[in-house]
Short mmCIF file of C-alpha atoms in Angstrom, two decimals:
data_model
loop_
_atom_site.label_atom_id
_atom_site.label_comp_id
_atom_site.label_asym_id
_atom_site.label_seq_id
_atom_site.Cartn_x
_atom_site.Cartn_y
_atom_site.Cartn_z
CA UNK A 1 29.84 0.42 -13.52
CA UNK A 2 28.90 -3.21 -13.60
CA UNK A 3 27.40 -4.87 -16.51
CA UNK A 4 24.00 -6.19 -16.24
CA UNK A 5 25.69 -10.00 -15.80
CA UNK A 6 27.69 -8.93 -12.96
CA UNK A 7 25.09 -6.87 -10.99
CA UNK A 8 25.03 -9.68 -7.81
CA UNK A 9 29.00 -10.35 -8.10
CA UNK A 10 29.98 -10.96 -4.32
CA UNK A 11 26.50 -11.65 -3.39
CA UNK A 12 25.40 -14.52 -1.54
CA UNK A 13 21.60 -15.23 -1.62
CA UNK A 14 19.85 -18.11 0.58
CA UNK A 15 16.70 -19.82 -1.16
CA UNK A 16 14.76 -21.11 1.47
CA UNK A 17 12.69 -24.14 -0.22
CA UNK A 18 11.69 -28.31 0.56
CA UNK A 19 9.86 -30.74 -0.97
CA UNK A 20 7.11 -29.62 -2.79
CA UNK A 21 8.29 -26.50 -4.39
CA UNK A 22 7.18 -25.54 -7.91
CA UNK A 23 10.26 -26.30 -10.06
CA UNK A 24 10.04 -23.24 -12.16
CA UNK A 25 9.57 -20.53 -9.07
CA UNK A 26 12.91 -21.94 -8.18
CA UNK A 27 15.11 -22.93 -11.14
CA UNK A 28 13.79 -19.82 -13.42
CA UNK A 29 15.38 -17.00 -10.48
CA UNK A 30 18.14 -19.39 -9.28
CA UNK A 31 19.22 -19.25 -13.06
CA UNK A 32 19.18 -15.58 -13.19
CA UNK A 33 20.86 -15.24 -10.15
CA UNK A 34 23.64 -17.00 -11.07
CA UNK A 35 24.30 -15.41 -14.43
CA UNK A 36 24.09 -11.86 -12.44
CA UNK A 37 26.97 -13.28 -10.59
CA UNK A 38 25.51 -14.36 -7.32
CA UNK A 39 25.99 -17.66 -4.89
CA UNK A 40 23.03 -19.07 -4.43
CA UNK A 41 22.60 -21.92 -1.63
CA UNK A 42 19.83 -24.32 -1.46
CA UNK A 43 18.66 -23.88 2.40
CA UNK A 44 16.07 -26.57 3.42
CA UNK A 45 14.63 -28.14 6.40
CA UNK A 46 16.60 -31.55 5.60
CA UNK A 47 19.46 -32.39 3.92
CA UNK A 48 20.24 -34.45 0.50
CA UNK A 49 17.45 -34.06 -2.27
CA UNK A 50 14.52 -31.99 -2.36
CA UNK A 51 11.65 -32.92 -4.61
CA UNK A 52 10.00 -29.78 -7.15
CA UNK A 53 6.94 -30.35 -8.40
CA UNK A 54 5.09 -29.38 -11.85
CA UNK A 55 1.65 -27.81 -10.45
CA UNK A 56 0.59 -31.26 -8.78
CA UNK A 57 3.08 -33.17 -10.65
CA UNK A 58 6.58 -34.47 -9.01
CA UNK A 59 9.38 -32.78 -10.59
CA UNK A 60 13.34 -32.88 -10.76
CA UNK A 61 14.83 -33.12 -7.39
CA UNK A 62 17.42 -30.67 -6.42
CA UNK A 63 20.62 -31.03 -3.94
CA UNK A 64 20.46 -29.14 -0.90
CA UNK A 65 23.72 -27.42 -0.01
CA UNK A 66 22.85 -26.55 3.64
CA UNK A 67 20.20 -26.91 6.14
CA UNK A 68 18.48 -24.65 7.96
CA UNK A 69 20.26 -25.30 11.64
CA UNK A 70 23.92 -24.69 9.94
CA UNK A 71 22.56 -21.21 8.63
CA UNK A 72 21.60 -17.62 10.16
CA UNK A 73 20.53 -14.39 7.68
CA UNK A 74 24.12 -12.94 8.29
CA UNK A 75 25.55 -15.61 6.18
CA UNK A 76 23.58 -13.84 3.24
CA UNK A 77 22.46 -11.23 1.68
CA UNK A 78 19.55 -11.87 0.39
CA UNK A 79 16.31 -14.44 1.04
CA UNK A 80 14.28 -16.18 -1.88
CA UNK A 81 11.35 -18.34 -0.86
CA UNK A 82 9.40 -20.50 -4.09
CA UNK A 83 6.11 -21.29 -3.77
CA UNK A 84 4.35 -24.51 -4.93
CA UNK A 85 0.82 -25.54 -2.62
CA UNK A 86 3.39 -27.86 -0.34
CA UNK A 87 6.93 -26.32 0.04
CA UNK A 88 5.39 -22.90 1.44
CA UNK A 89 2.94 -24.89 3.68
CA UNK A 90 5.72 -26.84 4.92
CA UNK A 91 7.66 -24.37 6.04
CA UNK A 92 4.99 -22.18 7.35
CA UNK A 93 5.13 -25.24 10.21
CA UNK A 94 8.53 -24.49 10.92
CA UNK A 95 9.29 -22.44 13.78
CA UNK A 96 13.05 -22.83 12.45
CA UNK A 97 12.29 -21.51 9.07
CA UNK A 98 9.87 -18.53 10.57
CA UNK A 99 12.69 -17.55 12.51
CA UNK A 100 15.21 -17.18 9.64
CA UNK A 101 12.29 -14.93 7.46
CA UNK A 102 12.59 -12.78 10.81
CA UNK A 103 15.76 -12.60 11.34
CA UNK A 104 16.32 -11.85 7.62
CA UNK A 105 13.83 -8.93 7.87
CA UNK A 106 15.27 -7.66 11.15
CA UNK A 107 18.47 -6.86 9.60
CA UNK A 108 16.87 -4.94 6.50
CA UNK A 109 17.81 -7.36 4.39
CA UNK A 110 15.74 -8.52 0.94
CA UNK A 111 13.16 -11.22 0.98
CA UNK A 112 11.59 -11.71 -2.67
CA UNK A 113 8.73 -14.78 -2.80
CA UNK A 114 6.02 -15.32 -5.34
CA UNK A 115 2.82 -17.53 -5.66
CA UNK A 116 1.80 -19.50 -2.59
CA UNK A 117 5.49 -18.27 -0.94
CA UNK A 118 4.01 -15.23 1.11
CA UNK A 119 2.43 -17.78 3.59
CA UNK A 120 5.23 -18.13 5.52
CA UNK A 121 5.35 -14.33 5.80
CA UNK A 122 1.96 -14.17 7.33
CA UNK A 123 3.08 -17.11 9.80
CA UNK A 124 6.07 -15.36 10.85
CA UNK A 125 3.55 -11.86 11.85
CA UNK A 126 5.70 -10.05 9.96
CA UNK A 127 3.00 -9.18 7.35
CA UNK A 128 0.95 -7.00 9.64
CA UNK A 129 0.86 -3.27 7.88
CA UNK A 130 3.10 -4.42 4.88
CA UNK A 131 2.05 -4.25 0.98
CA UNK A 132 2.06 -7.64 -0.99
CA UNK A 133 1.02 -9.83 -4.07
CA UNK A 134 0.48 -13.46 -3.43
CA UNK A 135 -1.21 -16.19 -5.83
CA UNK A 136 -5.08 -15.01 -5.32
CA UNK A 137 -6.22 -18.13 -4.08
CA UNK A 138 -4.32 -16.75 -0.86
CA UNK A 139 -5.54 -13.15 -0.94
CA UNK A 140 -7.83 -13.92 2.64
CA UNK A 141 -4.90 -15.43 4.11
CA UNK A 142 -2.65 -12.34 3.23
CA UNK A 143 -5.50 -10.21 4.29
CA UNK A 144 -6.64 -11.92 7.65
CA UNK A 145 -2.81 -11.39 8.31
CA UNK A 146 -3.23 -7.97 8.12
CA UNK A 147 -1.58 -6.90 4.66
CA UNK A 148 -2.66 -4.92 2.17
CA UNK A 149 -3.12 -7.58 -0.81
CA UNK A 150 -2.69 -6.29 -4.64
CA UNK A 151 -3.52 -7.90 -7.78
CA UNK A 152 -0.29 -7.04 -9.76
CA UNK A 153 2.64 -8.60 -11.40
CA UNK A 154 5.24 -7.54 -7.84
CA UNK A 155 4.39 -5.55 -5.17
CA UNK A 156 7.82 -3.80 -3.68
CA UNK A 157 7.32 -2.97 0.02
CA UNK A 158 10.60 -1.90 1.57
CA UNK A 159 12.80 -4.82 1.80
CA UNK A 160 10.15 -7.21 0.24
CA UNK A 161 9.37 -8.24 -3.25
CA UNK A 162 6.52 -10.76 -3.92
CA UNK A 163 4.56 -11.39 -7.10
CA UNK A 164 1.32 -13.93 -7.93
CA UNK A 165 3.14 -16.82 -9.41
CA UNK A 166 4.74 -18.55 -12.35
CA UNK A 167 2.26 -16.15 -14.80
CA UNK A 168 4.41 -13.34 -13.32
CA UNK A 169 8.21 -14.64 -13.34
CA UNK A 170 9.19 -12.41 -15.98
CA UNK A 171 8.95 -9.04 -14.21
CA UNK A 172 9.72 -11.09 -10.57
CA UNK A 173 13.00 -11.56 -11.56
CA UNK A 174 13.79 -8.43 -13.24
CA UNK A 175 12.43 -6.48 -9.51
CA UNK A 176 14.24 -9.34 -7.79
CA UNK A 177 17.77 -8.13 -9.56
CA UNK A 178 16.68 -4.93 -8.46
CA UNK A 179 15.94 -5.13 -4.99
CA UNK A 180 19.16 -7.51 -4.36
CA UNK A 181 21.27 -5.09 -6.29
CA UNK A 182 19.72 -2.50 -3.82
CA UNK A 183 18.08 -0.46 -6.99
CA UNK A 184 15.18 1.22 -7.02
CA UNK A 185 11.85 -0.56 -7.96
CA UNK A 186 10.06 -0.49 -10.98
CA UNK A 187 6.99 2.24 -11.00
CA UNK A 188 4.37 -0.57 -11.64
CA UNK A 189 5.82 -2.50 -8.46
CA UNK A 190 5.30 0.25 -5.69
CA UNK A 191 2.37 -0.07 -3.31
CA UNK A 192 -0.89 1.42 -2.79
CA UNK A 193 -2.58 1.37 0.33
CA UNK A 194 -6.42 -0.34 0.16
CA UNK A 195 -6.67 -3.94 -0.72
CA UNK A 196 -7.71 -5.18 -4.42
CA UNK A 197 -10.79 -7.30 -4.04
CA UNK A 198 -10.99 -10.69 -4.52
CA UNK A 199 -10.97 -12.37 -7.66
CA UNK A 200 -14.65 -13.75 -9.26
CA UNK A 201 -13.36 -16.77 -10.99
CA UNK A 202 -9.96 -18.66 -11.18
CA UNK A 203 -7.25 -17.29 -13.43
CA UNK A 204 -7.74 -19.37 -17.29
CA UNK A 205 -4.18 -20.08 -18.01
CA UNK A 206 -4.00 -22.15 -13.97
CA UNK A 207 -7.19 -23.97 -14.95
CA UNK A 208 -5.65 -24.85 -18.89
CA UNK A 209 -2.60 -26.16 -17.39
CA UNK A 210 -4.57 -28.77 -15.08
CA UNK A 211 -6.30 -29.75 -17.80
CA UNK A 212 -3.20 -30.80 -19.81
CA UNK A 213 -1.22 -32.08 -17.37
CA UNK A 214 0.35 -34.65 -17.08
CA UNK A 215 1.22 -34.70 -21.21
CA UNK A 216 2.37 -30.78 -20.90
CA UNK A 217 5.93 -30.04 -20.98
CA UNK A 218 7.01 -27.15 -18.33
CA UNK A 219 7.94 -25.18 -20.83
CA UNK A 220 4.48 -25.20 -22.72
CA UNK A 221 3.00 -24.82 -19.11
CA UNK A 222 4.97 -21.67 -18.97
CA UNK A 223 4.16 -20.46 -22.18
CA UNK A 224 0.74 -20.78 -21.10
CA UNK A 225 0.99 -19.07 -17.81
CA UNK A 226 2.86 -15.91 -19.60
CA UNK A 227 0.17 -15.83 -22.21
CA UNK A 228 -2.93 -16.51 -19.76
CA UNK A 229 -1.44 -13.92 -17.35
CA UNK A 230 -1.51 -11.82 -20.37
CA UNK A 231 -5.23 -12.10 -21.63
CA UNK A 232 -5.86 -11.61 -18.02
CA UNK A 233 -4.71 -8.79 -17.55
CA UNK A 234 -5.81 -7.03 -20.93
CA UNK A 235 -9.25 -8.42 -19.35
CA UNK A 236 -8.92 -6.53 -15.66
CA UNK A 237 -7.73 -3.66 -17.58
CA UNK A 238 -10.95 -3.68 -19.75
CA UNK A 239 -13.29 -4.00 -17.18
CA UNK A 240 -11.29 -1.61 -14.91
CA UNK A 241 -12.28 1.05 -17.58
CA UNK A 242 -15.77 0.14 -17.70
CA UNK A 243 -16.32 0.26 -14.06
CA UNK A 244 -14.86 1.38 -11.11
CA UNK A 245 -13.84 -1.29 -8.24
CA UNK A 246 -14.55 -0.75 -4.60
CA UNK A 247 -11.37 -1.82 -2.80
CA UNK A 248 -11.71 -4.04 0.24
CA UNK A 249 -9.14 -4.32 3.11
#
């Protein structure tokens, strides 16, 4: 049996990402990709550098390794799209990069995204009857598309994983080994079928963050996001017991 560093030896997984992705969606899961003994290949709409950004920030750049005309999903075996507010919109706008998603989820094989990444899912009308997580700002979007949108840390549909954002990266890459590994998912990552309603007020730890920036590290941003995804979710849990939600599609 293989050890929990060699779980993705022989595996080759595409991350699908340009300028304007959050540098933490991407470096965070790349990193654990890697030490579970997986190639990982920067795929993006140009070649040379892309640019990662901190929230609205810039960030490091990153070296592409191929672009997206030099690549089809049978190269791979897996898919990981980043979010950020401008790589995911960016790509949405690509019919090159729709048709890789598709072809990707025509062969059965994984697609994980987080935060603002399930747009290009909903551009490529894949998300139509599927079960997903998104950052909430998006739940309409994800909704109009017609998915059923949940407010939890992943959502495993199938051959998709997707989870809210950087708040959330701890369990996304734990289902994310998973689902590339082809192992089962997680009991708090399965899907329900009617649509959590919309959130009444912006998550704390997003709106702390902006406040700080630009003197915040990334790593204290993190910290806040893990602890602020935290309190918010004690929070939901509270009120959950209190009351009982009327779920929305």
């Amino acid at each position: 049996m293989m050890n929990g560093r060699n779980k993705l030896a022989g595996q080759h997984i595409a991350v699908l990402a340009t300028d304007g992705f959050e540098q933490v969606e991407l470096s965070v899961p790349v990193t654990a990709l890697k030490a579970a003994g997986a190639q990982v290949d920067i795929v993006s709409l140009h070649g040379g550098t892309i640019r990662g950004v901190n929230l609205n920030k810039p960030a490091k750049r990153v070296d592409v390794d191929r672009t997206i005309d030099e690549v089809s999903a049978s190269d791979y075996d897996g898919l990981l799209i980043p979010g950020g507010f401008i790589n995911p919109d960016l790509l949405r706008q690509s019919a090159e990069a729709r048709a890789l998603v598709r072809e990707f989820d025509g062969q059965g094989k994984p697609i994980a995204t987080l935060c603002h990444g399930p747009w290009l899912l909903a551009s490529t009308g894949l998300a139509d009857g599927r079960a997903l997580t998104s950052w909430p700002g998006v739940r309409d979007d994800m909704v109009n598309a017609g998915a059923t949108w949940l407010d939890q840390e992943v959502v495993r549909d199938g051959n998709w994983l997707t989870s809210r954002g950087p708040q959330d990266l701890m369990p996304f890459v734990r289902e994310m080994i998973q689902l590339y590994a082809g192992g089962p998912a997680s009991k708090g990552a399965l899907k329900r079928r009617d649509s959590d309603p919309q959130r009444e007020r912006p998550a704390p730890w997003a709106t702390a963050a902006m406040r700080l920036l630009p003197s915040a590290s990334m790593g204290k941003l993190l910290g806040i996001a893990l602890i602020g995804g935290g309190l918010l979710a004690a929070s939901r849990a509270g009120s959950c017991s209190g009351q009982q939600g009327t779920p929305s599609r």
